[in-house]
Every structure is written in structure tokens, then in C-alpha cells.
PDB file of C-alpha atoms in Angstrom:
ATOM      1  CA  MET V  61      40.197 -77.355-190.773  1.00  0.00           C
ATOM      2  CA  GLY V  62      41.441 -76.457-187.312  1.00  0.00           C
ATOM      3  CA  GLY V  63      44.976 -76.561-186.042  1.00  0.00           C
ATOM      4  CA  VAL V  64      46.328 -78.847-183.344  1.00  0.00           C
ATOM      5  CA  THR V  65      48.748 -77.643-180.709  1.00  0.00           C
ATOM      6  CA  SER V  66      50.758 -79.429-178.055  1.00  0.00           C
ATOM      7  CA  SER V  67      50.282 -78.521-174.401  1.00  0.00           C
ATOM      8  CA  SER V  68      54.004 -78.661-173.785  1.00  0.00           C
ATOM      9  CA  ALA V  69      57.102 -78.481-175.913  1.00  0.00           C
ATOM     10  CA  GLY V  70      59.114 -81.143-174.199  1.00  0.00           C
ATOM     11  CA  GLY V  71      56.886 -82.854-171.697  1.00  0.00           C
ATOM     12  CA  GLY V  72      56.880 -80.258-168.909  1.00  0.00           C
ATOM     13  CA  GLY V  73      55.332 -80.582-165.469  1.00  0.00           C
ATOM     14  CA  GLY V  74      51.863 -81.526-164.356  1.00  0.00           C
ATOM     15  CA  GLY V  75      52.005 -85.000-165.894  1.00  0.00           C
ATOM     16  CA  GLU V  76      50.193 -83.795-169.008  1.00  0.00           C
ATOM     17  CA  THR V  77      50.646 -85.790-172.209  1.00  0.00           C
ATOM     18  CA  ALA V  78      51.925 -83.869-175.221  1.00  0.00           C
ATOM     19  CA  LEU V  79      51.841 -84.788-178.893  1.00  0.00           C
ATOM     20  CA  GLY V  80      55.552 -85.468-178.679  1.00  0.00           C
ATOM     21  CA  ASP V  81      54.864 -88.282-176.236  1.00  0.00           C
ATOM     22  CA  LEU V  82      53.034 -90.366-178.834  1.00  0.00           C
ATOM     23  CA  PRO V  83      55.058 -93.289-180.259  1.00  0.00           C
ATOM     24  CA  GLU V  84      56.278 -92.540-183.751  1.00  0.00           C
ATOM     25  CA  SER V  85      54.820 -95.833-184.986  1.00  0.00           C
ATOM     26  CA  CYS V  86      51.340 -94.765-183.847  1.00  0.00           C
ATOM     27  CA  VAL V  87      51.713 -91.404-185.549  1.00  0.00           C
ATOM     28  CA  ALA V  88      52.823 -93.169-188.744  1.00  0.00           C
ATOM     29  CA  GLU V  89      49.649 -95.276-188.756  1.00  0.00           C
ATOM     30  CA  VAL V  90      47.584 -92.100-188.590  1.00  0.00           C
ATOM     31  CA  LEU V  91      49.560 -90.406-191.332  1.00  0.00           C
ATOM     32  CA  ARG V  92      49.158 -93.363-193.669  1.00  0.00           C
ATOM     33  CA  ARG V  93      45.448 -92.551-193.772  1.00  0.00           C
ATOM     34  CA  LEU V  94      45.935 -88.922-194.802  1.00  0.00           C
ATOM     35  CA  ASP V  95      46.493 -87.295-198.164  1.00  0.00           C
ATOM     36  CA  PRO V  96      50.064 -86.082-198.958  1.00  0.00           C
ATOM     37  CA  PRO V  97      49.304 -82.365-198.354  1.00  0.00           C
ATOM     38  CA  GLU V  98      47.826 -83.266-194.951  1.00  0.00           C
ATOM     39  CA  ILE V  99      50.908 -85.354-194.090  1.00  0.00           C
ATOM     40  CA  CYS V 100      53.137 -82.364-194.809  1.00  0.00           C
ATOM     41  CA  ARG V 101      51.021 -80.111-192.611  1.00  0.00           C
ATOM     42  CA  MET V 102      50.994 -82.599-189.755  1.00  0.00           C
ATOM     43  CA  ALA V 103      54.792 -82.833-189.941  1.00  0.00           C
ATOM     44  CA  ARG V 104      54.946 -79.304-188.512  1.00  0.00           C
ATOM     45  CA  LEU V 105      53.322 -80.267-185.224  1.00  0.00           C
ATOM     46  CA  SER V 106      56.266 -81.831-183.435  1.00  0.00           C
ATOM     47  CA  ARG V 107      59.540 -83.659-183.859  1.00  0.00           C
ATOM     48  CA  THR V 108      57.743 -87.006-183.550  1.00  0.00           C
ATOM     49  CA  PHE V 109      55.283 -86.126-186.299  1.00  0.00           C
ATOM     50  CA  ARG V 110      58.122 -84.841-188.474  1.00  0.00           C
ATOM     51  CA  GLY V 111      60.020 -88.109-188.079  1.00  0.00           C
ATOM     52  CA  ALA V 112      56.960 -90.212-188.819  1.00  0.00           C
ATOM     53  CA  ALA V 113      56.115 -88.088-191.841  1.00  0.00           C
ATOM     54  CA  SER V 114      59.485 -88.935-193.391  1.00  0.00           C
ATOM     55  CA  GLY V 115      59.070 -92.703-192.993  1.00  0.00           C
ATOM     56  CA  ASP V 116      59.121 -94.977-196.046  1.00  0.00           C
ATOM     57  CA  GLY V 117      56.018 -96.804-194.844  1.00  0.00           C
ATOM     58  CA  VAL V 118      53.937 -93.622-194.930  1.00  0.00           C
ATOM     59  CA  TRP V 119      54.991 -92.570-198.423  1.00  0.00           C
ATOM     60  CA  GLU V 120      55.082 -95.999-200.025  1.00  0.00           C
ATOM     61  CA  ALA V 121      51.364 -96.247-199.234  1.00  0.00           C
ATOM     62  CA  LYS V 122      50.832 -93.093-201.341  1.00  0.00           C
ATOM     63  CA  LEU V 123      52.836 -94.260-204.360  1.00  0.00           C
ATOM     64  CA  PRO V 124      51.327 -96.148-207.314  1.00  0.00           C
ATOM     65  CA  ARG V 125      51.965 -99.888-207.278  1.00  0.00           C
ATOM     66  CA  ASN V 126      54.285 -99.603-210.248  1.00  0.00           C
ATOM     67  CA  TYR V 127      56.234 -96.606-208.906  1.00  0.00           C
ATOM     68  CA  ALA V 128      59.593 -98.321-209.548  1.00  0.00           C
ATOM     69  CA  ARG V 129      58.789 -98.583-213.250  1.00  0.00           C
ATOM     70  CA  LEU V 130      57.605 -94.966-213.359  1.00  0.00           C
ATOM     71  CA  LEU V 131      60.737 -93.800-211.588  1.00  0.00           C
ATOM     72  CA  ALA V 132      62.886 -95.652-214.104  1.00  0.00           C
ATOM     73  CA  VAL V 133      61.077 -93.877-216.948  1.00  0.00           C
ATOM     74  CA  ALA V 134      61.506 -90.530-215.182  1.00  0.00           C
ATOM     75  CA  ALA V 135      65.223 -91.264-214.746  1.00  0.00           C
ATOM     76  CA  ASP V 136      65.434 -91.898-218.512  1.00  0.00           C
ATOM     77  CA  GLY V 137      67.089 -95.295-218.060  1.00  0.00           C
ATOM     78  CA  GLU V 138      69.923 -94.081-215.846  1.00  0.00           C
ATOM     79  CA  ALA V 139      71.372 -96.944-213.822  1.00  0.00           C
ATOM     80  CA  ALA V 140      71.096 -95.105-210.527  1.00  0.00           C
ATOM     81  CA  ALA V 141      70.533 -96.833-207.187  1.00  0.00           C
ATOM     82  CA  LEU V 142      66.802 -96.063-207.286  1.00  0.00           C
ATOM     83  CA  GLU V 143      65.973 -98.507-204.489  1.00  0.00           C
ATOM     84  CA  ALA V 144      68.099 -96.492-202.040  1.00  0.00           C
ATOM     85  CA  ILE V 145      66.066 -93.313-202.550  1.00  0.00           C
ATOM     86  CA  PRO V 146      63.699 -92.533-199.619  1.00  0.00           C
ATOM     87  CA  LYS V 147      60.094 -93.015-200.613  1.00  0.00           C
ATOM     88  CA  LYS V 148      59.271 -89.395-199.795  1.00  0.00           C
ATOM     89  CA  GLU V 149      61.877 -88.330-202.348  1.00  0.00           C
ATOM     90  CA  VAL V 150      60.485 -90.833-204.855  1.00  0.00           C
ATOM     91  CA  TYR V 151      57.050 -89.242-204.444  1.00  0.00           C
ATOM     92  CA  ALA V 152      58.512 -85.768-204.872  1.00  0.00           C
ATOM     93  CA  ARG V 153      60.446 -86.766-208.019  1.00  0.00           C
ATOM     94  CA  LEU V 154      57.388 -88.317-209.636  1.00  0.00           C
ATOM     95  CA  CYS V 155      55.319 -85.190-208.881  1.00  0.00           C
ATOM     96  CA  ARG V 156      57.631 -83.234-211.162  1.00  0.00           C
ATOM     97  CA  ARG V 157      56.721 -83.076-214.831  1.00  0.00           C
ATOM     98  CA  ASN V 158      58.741 -85.846-216.473  1.00  0.00           C
ATOM     99  CA  ARG V 159      59.117 -85.509-220.225  1.00  0.00           C
ATOM    100  CA  LEU V 160      59.540 -88.386-222.667  1.00  0.00           C
ATOM    101  CA  ASP V 161      59.496 -89.101-226.403  1.00  0.00           C
ATOM    102  CA  GLY V 162      61.564 -86.066-227.288  1.00  0.00           C
ATOM    103  CA  GLY V 163      59.619 -83.764-225.000  1.00  0.00           C
ATOM    104  CA  THR V 164      56.271 -84.315-226.772  1.00  0.00           C
ATOM    105  CA  LYS V 165      54.750 -86.110-223.784  1.00  0.00           C
ATOM    106  CA  GLU V 166      54.988 -85.679-220.024  1.00  0.00           C
ATOM    107  CA  PHE V 167      53.696 -87.513-216.973  1.00  0.00           C
ATOM    108  CA  TRP V 168      53.515 -86.693-213.282  1.00  0.00           C
ATOM    109  CA  LEU V 169      51.817 -87.641-210.049  1.00  0.00           C
ATOM    110  CA  ASP V 170      49.018 -85.438-208.800  1.00  0.00           C
ATOM    111  CA  LYS V 171      50.435 -83.995-205.546  1.00  0.00           C
ATOM    112  CA  GLY V 172      47.110 -84.165-203.769  1.00  0.00           C
ATOM    113  CA  GLY V 173      46.081 -87.742-204.508  1.00  0.00           C
ATOM    114  CA  GLY V 174      49.007 -89.575-206.104  1.00  0.00           C
ATOM    115  CA  GLY V 175      47.204 -90.352-209.370  1.00  0.00           C
ATOM    116  CA  VAL V 176      49.257 -90.557-212.565  1.00  0.00           C
ATOM    117  CA  CYS V 177      48.533 -87.829-215.137  1.00  0.00           C
ATOM    118  CA  MET V 178      49.834 -87.542-218.690  1.00  0.00           C
ATOM    119  CA  THR V 179      49.737 -84.863-221.360  1.00  0.00           C
ATOM    120  CA  ILE V 180      50.419 -85.424-225.072  1.00  0.00           C
ATOM    121  CA  SER V 181      51.493 -82.423-227.148  1.00  0.00           C
ATOM    122  CA  SER V 182      49.809 -81.551-230.446  1.00  0.00           C
ATOM    123  CA  ARG V 183      53.200 -82.214-232.049  1.00  0.00           C
ATOM    124  CA  ALA V 184      52.817 -85.891-231.080  1.00  0.00           C
ATOM    125  CA  LEU V 185      49.443 -86.180-232.831  1.00  0.00           C
ATOM    126  CA  SER V 186      48.730 -87.312-236.374  1.00  0.00           C
ATOM    127  CA  ILE V 187      46.900 -84.380-238.000  1.00  0.00           C
ATOM    128  CA  THR V 188      45.585 -84.577-241.560  1.00  0.00           C
ATOM    129  CA  GLY V 189      47.181 -81.806-243.615  1.00  0.00           C
ATOM    130  CA  ILE V 190      49.642 -80.739-240.912  1.00  0.00           C
ATOM    131  CA  ASP V 191      52.504 -80.404-243.458  1.00  0.00           C
ATOM    132  CA  ASP V 192      50.567 -77.994-245.666  1.00  0.00           C
ATOM    133  CA  ARG V 193      50.739 -74.452-244.288  1.00  0.00           C
ATOM    134  CA  ARG V 194      47.629 -73.487-246.196  1.00  0.00           C
ATOM    135  CA  TYR V 195      45.735 -75.514-243.588  1.00  0.00           C
ATOM    136  CA  TRP V 196      47.751 -75.925-240.386  1.00  0.00           C
ATOM    137  CA  ASN V 197      50.583 -74.158-238.571  1.00  0.00           C
ATOM    138  CA  PHE V 198      52.310 -74.654-235.226  1.00  0.00           C
ATOM    139  CA  ILE V 199      52.255 -71.287-233.481  1.00  0.00           C
ATOM    140  CA  PRO V 200      53.732 -70.120-230.144  1.00  0.00           C
ATOM    141  CA  ASN V 201      51.316 -69.982-227.219  1.00  0.00           C
ATOM    142  CA  ASP V 202      52.261 -69.107-223.633  1.00  0.00           C
ATOM    143  CA  GLU V 203      49.087 -70.761-222.325  1.00  0.00           C
ATOM    144  CA  SER V 204      50.233 -74.180-223.544  1.00  0.00           C
ATOM    145  CA  ARG V 205      52.581 -76.143-221.309  1.00  0.00           C
ATOM    146  CA  PHE V 206      54.387 -77.165-224.508  1.00  0.00           C
ATOM    147  CA  HIS V 207      54.565 -73.478-225.574  1.00  0.00           C
ATOM    148  CA  ALA V 208      52.994 -74.157-228.987  1.00  0.00           C
ATOM    149  CA  VAL V 209      49.645 -75.223-230.400  1.00  0.00           C
ATOM    150  CA  ALA V 210      48.487 -76.522-233.779  1.00  0.00           C
ATOM    151  CA  TYR V 211      46.373 -73.803-235.437  1.00  0.00           C
ATOM    152  CA  LEU V 212      43.886 -74.661-238.179  1.00  0.00           C
ATOM    153  CA  SER V 213      43.261 -71.913-240.741  1.00  0.00           C
ATOM    154  CA  GLN V 214      40.789 -73.812-242.906  1.00  0.00           C
ATOM    155  CA  ILE V 215      40.227 -77.387-244.092  1.00  0.00           C
ATOM    156  CA  TRP V 216      37.508 -79.640-245.483  1.00  0.00           C
ATOM    157  CA  TRP V 217      38.617 -82.922-243.872  1.00  0.00           C
ATOM    158  CA  PHE V 218      39.320 -82.378-240.160  1.00  0.00           C
ATOM    159  CA  GLU V 219      41.030 -85.347-238.509  1.00  0.00           C
ATOM    160  CA  VAL V 220      43.310 -85.495-235.483  1.00  0.00           C
ATOM    161  CA  ARG V 221      44.492 -88.868-234.176  1.00  0.00           C
ATOM    162  CA  GLY V 222      47.091 -90.113-231.711  1.00  0.00           C
ATOM    163  CA  GLU V 223      48.155 -92.935-229.456  1.00  0.00           C
ATOM    164  CA  VAL V 224      50.278 -93.552-226.409  1.00  0.00           C
ATOM    165  CA  GLU V 225      51.523 -96.728-224.726  1.00  0.00           C
ATOM    166  CA  PHE V 226      52.304 -96.441-221.025  1.00  0.00           C
ATOM    167  CA  CYS V 227      52.170 -98.403-217.761  1.00  0.00           C
ATOM    168  CA  PHE V 228      49.356 -96.562-216.022  1.00  0.00           C
ATOM    169  CA  PRO V 229      48.653 -97.766-212.477  1.00  0.00           C
ATOM    170  CA  GLU V 230      45.400 -99.551-211.798  1.00  0.00           C
ATOM    171  CA  GLY V 231      42.534 -97.148-211.473  1.00  0.00           C
ATOM    172  CA  ARG V 232      40.121 -95.122-213.611  1.00  0.00           C
ATOM    173  CA  PRO V 233      41.891 -92.314-215.516  1.00  0.00           C
ATOM    174  CA  LEU V 234      40.014 -90.185-218.006  1.00  0.00           C
ATOM    175  CA  LYS V 235      40.834 -88.619-221.307  1.00  0.00           C
ATOM    176  CA  ARG V 236      40.332 -85.182-222.758  1.00  0.00           C
ATOM    177  CA  LEU V 237      41.085 -83.175-225.881  1.00  0.00           C
ATOM    178  CA  GLY V 238      41.529 -79.412-226.099  1.00  0.00           C
ATOM    179  CA  ARG V 239      41.212 -76.378-228.600  1.00  0.00           C
ATOM    180  CA  ARG V 240      41.766 -72.569-229.103  1.00  0.00           C
ATOM    181  CA  VAL V 241      41.307 -69.672-231.647  1.00  0.00           C
ATOM    182  CA  TYR V 242      42.675 -66.149-231.932  1.00  0.00           C
ATOM    183  CA  SER V 243      40.379 -64.112-234.205  1.00  0.00           C
ATOM    184  CA  SER V 244      36.650 -64.795-234.189  1.00  0.00           C
ATOM    185  CA  GLU V 245      36.335 -63.784-237.841  1.00  0.00           C
ATOM    186  CA  HIS V 246      38.269 -66.940-238.808  1.00  0.00           C
ATOM    187  CA  ILE V 247      36.054 -69.313-236.819  1.00  0.00           C
ATOM    188  CA  HIS V 248      33.622 -71.162-239.045  1.00  0.00           C
ATOM    189  CA  GLY V 249      32.056 -74.517-239.785  1.00  0.00           C
ATOM    190  CA  TRP V 250      31.849 -75.923-236.258  1.00  0.00           C
ATOM    191  CA  ASP V 251      28.141 -75.241-235.692  1.00  0.00           C
ATOM    192  CA  ILE V 252      26.941 -77.213-238.738  1.00  0.00           C
ATOM    193  CA  LYS V 253      27.971 -80.737-237.734  1.00  0.00           C
ATOM    194  CA  PRO V 254      29.395 -81.967-234.389  1.00  0.00           C
ATOM    195  CA  VAL V 255      32.993 -83.002-233.892  1.00  0.00           C
ATOM    196  CA  ARG V 256      33.255 -86.692-232.972  1.00  0.00           C
ATOM    197  CA  PHE V 257      35.698 -87.946-230.357  1.00  0.00           C
ATOM    198  CA  GLN V 258      36.854 -91.578-230.096  1.00  0.00           C
ATOM    199  CA  LEU V 259      38.861 -93.496-227.517  1.00  0.00           C
ATOM    200  CA  SER V 260      40.002 -97.129-227.515  1.00  0.00           C
ATOM    201  CA  THR V 261      42.502 -99.238-225.574  1.00  0.00           C
ATOM    202  CA  SER V 262      44.567-102.282-226.519  1.00  0.00           C
ATOM    203  CA  ASP V 263      42.402-104.504-224.303  1.00  0.00           C
ATOM    204  CA  GLY V 264      39.192-103.660-226.133  1.00  0.00           C
ATOM    205  CA  GLN V 265      37.684-100.794-224.157  1.00  0.00           C
ATOM    206  CA  GLN V 266      36.015 -98.112-226.274  1.00  0.00           C
ATOM    207  CA  ALA V 267      34.280 -94.769-225.792  1.00  0.00           C
ATOM    208  CA  GLN V 268      32.759 -92.219-228.148  1.00  0.00           C
ATOM    209  CA  SER V 269      31.299 -88.759-227.726  1.00  0.00           C
ATOM    210  CA  LYS V 270      30.478 -85.723-229.811  1.00  0.00           C
ATOM    211  CA  CYS V 271      29.921 -82.015-229.381  1.00  0.00           C
ATOM    212  CA  TYR V 272      29.373 -78.814-231.323  1.00  0.00           C
ATOM    213  CA  LEU V 273      32.236 -76.327-230.930  1.00  0.00           C
ATOM    214  CA  THR V 274      29.995 -73.301-230.460  1.00  0.00           C
ATOM    215  CA  ASP V 275      31.680 -71.403-227.631  1.00  0.00           C
ATOM    216  CA  PRO V 276      34.314 -69.196-229.321  1.00  0.00           C
ATOM    217  CA  GLY V 277      37.031 -67.358-227.439  1.00  0.00           C
ATOM    218  CA  VAL V 278      37.692 -69.827-224.602  1.00  0.00           C
ATOM    219  CA  TRP V 279      39.623 -73.032-224.059  1.00  0.00           C
ATOM    220  CA  ILE V 280      37.342 -76.061-223.941  1.00  0.00           C
ATOM    221  CA  ASN V 281      38.031 -79.349-222.150  1.00  0.00           C
ATOM    222  CA  HIS V 282      36.067 -82.176-223.718  1.00  0.00           C
ATOM    223  CA  HIS V 283      35.718 -85.446-221.826  1.00  0.00           C
ATOM    224  CA  VAL V 284      36.017 -88.215-224.409  1.00  0.00           C
ATOM    225  CA  GLY V 285      35.552 -91.180-222.092  1.00  0.00           C
ATOM    226  CA  ASP V 286      36.871 -93.354-219.260  1.00  0.00           C
ATOM    227  CA  PHE V 287      38.899 -96.545-219.259  1.00  0.00           C
ATOM    228  CA  VAL V 288      39.974 -98.975-216.526  1.00  0.00           C
ATOM    229  CA  VAL V 289      43.584-100.036-216.003  1.00  0.00           C
ATOM    230  CA  LYS V 290      43.594-103.703-214.995  1.00  0.00           C
ATOM    231  CA  SER V 291      47.305-104.224-214.335  1.00  0.00           C
ATOM    232  CA  SER V 292      49.944-101.744-213.232  1.00  0.00           C
ATOM    233  CA  ASN V 293      52.738-103.864-214.712  1.00  0.00           C
ATOM    234  CA  GLU V 294      51.414-104.169-218.270  1.00  0.00           C
ATOM    235  CA  PRO V 295      51.555-101.224-220.681  1.00  0.00           C
ATOM    236  CA  VAL V 296      48.219-100.053-222.075  1.00  0.00           C
ATOM    237  CA  LYS V 297      48.035 -98.615-225.585  1.00  0.00           C
ATOM    238  CA  ILE V 298      45.460 -95.820-225.896  1.00  0.00           C
ATOM    239  CA  GLN V 299      44.263 -94.566-229.279  1.00  0.00           C
ATOM    240  CA  PHE V 300      42.204 -91.402-229.608  1.00  0.00           C
ATOM    241  CA  ALA V 301      40.749 -89.238-232.336  1.00  0.00           C
ATOM    242  CA  MET V 302      38.934 -85.974-232.951  1.00  0.00           C
ATOM    243  CA  VAL V 303      37.257 -85.837-236.371  1.00  0.00           C
ATOM    244  CA  GLN V 304      34.784 -83.881-238.491  1.00  0.00           C
ATOM    245  CA  ILE V 305      35.021 -85.278-241.994  1.00  0.00           C
ATOM    246  CA  ASP V 306      31.811 -83.975-243.574  1.00  0.00           C
ATOM    247  CA  CYS V 307      33.262 -82.390-246.709  1.00  0.00           C
ATOM    248  CA  THR V 308      30.160 -80.333-247.556  1.00  0.00           C
ATOM    249  CA  HIS V 309      31.703 -77.342-245.776  1.00  0.00           C
ATOM    250  CA  THR V 310      35.068 -76.046-244.588  1.00  0.00           C
ATOM    251  CA  LYS V 311      36.107 -75.670-240.945  1.00  0.00           C
ATOM    252  CA  GLY V 312      38.625 -73.217-239.506  1.00  0.00           C
ATOM    253  CA  GLY V 313      39.800 -71.030-236.645  1.00  0.00           C
ATOM    254  CA  LEU V 314      40.674 -73.885-234.269  1.00  0.00           C
ATOM    255  CA  CYS V 315      43.718 -74.443-232.019  1.00  0.00           C
ATOM    256  CA  VAL V 316      44.588 -77.926-230.717  1.00  0.00           C
ATOM    257  CA  ASP V 317      46.747 -77.836-227.613  1.00  0.00           C
ATOM    258  CA  SER V 318      47.106 -81.339-226.255  1.00  0.00           C
ATOM    259  CA  VAL V 319      45.493 -84.522-224.971  1.00  0.00           C
ATOM    260  CA  ALA V 320      45.412 -85.294-221.250  1.00  0.00           C
ATOM    261  CA  VAL V 321      44.972 -88.543-219.340  1.00  0.00           C
ATOM    262  CA  LYS V 322      44.093 -88.087-215.680  1.00  0.00           C
ATOM    263  CA  PRO V 323      42.660 -90.071-212.740  1.00  0.00           C
ATOM    264  CA  GLN V 324      38.894 -89.881-212.552  1.00  0.00           C
ATOM    265  CA  TYR V 325      38.928 -87.989-209.244  1.00  0.00           C
ATOM    266  CA  LEU V 326      40.470 -85.057-211.099  1.00  0.00           C
ATOM    267  CA  ALA V 327      37.607 -84.968-213.608  1.00  0.00           C
ATOM    268  CA  LYS V 328      36.392 -81.575-212.380  1.00  0.00           C
ATOM    269  CA  LYS V 329      39.806 -79.960-212.544  1.00  0.00           C
ATOM    270  CA  LYS V 330      41.330 -78.382-215.646  1.00  0.00           C
ATOM    271  CA  ALA V 331      43.116 -80.599-218.127  1.00  0.00           C
ATOM    272  CA  SER V 332      44.590 -79.632-221.460  1.00  0.00           C
ATOM    273  CA  ARG V 333      42.404 -77.773-223.852  1.00  0.00           C
ATOM    274  CA  ILE V 334      41.139 -76.530-227.220  1.00  0.00           C
ATOM    275  CA  TYR V 335      40.218 -72.948-228.133  1.00  0.00           C
ATOM    276  CA  VAL V 336      37.890 -71.785-230.926  1.00  0.00           C
TER     277      VAL V 336
END
């Protein structure tokens, strides 16, 4: 992508037109059609572009429809004058990782496209046998954004479930589950029967998938399914599960990191993960 330069810094001689001569309103109309990173780059061109790139009209077009509700959640209910915050600052605040539910979940805007993303920690999941250290343990892990993962030593009945209720903006987010292991000698039972993944929403949408966990030593992102948000102002409850309940054999050597919900355009980028 090439750069654009002005032929004069302040409208010098020769009657030539510089970028700084464009009306700020015209520049704003152009910027509204660009992605946020492009807007920030264009703001470096001239004072006019910089002024237009700070306008509320430009950044409000990049915010989700329910940004006021998301900002209130990010502010943790503080009665601040949220309406007085410039929309560029609102966008920047929502792009930070905002934790909720005791730090077991976090949401943020994707800086490049403005889509809402969410990650749910393994500590927020319902895991069969999690209280029995013969089967499961929470162990530190620097690769996890929550700094800990749920590690399975061995179990017959493998079942991980969870749910989240949140006002996602209208669009098509997607859902993933993740895993990880530390010593290959402890990995067993995942190549006999597939792990089944389930996803459902409070308005009746459902998705199912399955896979064999046969790639030890790496984090795996598994795409469970897609769902459509029909209203930005109504919370959607999402329920999800990862199960392998064939009790003819034990399973072990698995780490569960987290569950991620992301806009569909981010499908090819990394989400949270699992490692066997």
C-alpha cells in the first residue's frame, strides 16, 4: 500500500492544491469507509486529516450498535459521564481487554474490524471431576491469557460444559474450544473415539462437531460452530460442551485453556486453545 504526500505544507505558490486544502467534512466521509488502522495511518498526512480522524462521526461508524451497553459493562457499573467521552476514546477503551465475572471472562473489540470478541477461562467451565485431584488440576501456564489451564491426568467420563450470557452485537461470531499437554507419555485415549463438541443459544440455534485429538504437543483450535446475533440490545445465552463419555477406556494428558467467541471474519486467526 503506497504512501500519499502533499505537494505543499501550507498551500504555497503555483496555485497547486494540497491535501490540507480539502474540507475536513470531505475527508471525514472518506475515513468513514476505512478500517480503524487505516484511519490512524491517514491521520498522519496533514492537520486536516488529523482533525477529521478524531471526529465522533468517523469513530461512531466503527463502534458496535450497542457500544453504550458494552462501555457500561467495561466501566463495571461506574456512574461516569460516558456520553461525554469522545467516540475515538470509546473505541480505544473497548479494544482493551475488559474482565468480568471475577476475572474469569473478558471481552474486547478487535482493533482491526471492531468485532466483539470474548474469552471464557477454564475456571468458569463446569468440568466433571474438577474437585478431585486424582483427575484434574489447575496448573500455571504462561501461554494462557488467564495464566492457568485445567490439566487432565486421567478420567473415564470426560465432560466439559459452560455457558455465557452477553449482549453481542448483531453479526456472525464463532465459537472455539482449546487444549494442551506437557508430557507425551501421559497422553492416551483420544484416538479411540472422537471428542464431541456442542453449541446452542437461547433462541434455538444449535451446532455440533467432532474430532479426534491426535496431534500431540501443540495447541489446537477447534471450531464448534457459528451462530447469528439478531438483536444487539438483547442478551444471548450461549451453552457449549466438549465431551467424550465412552467409559470403555480412560483418557488423559489434556489441557483445557479457554473458550473463545469471535466475529466470523476472524475465523482464520488464532483463538483460545487446547493442547494434548
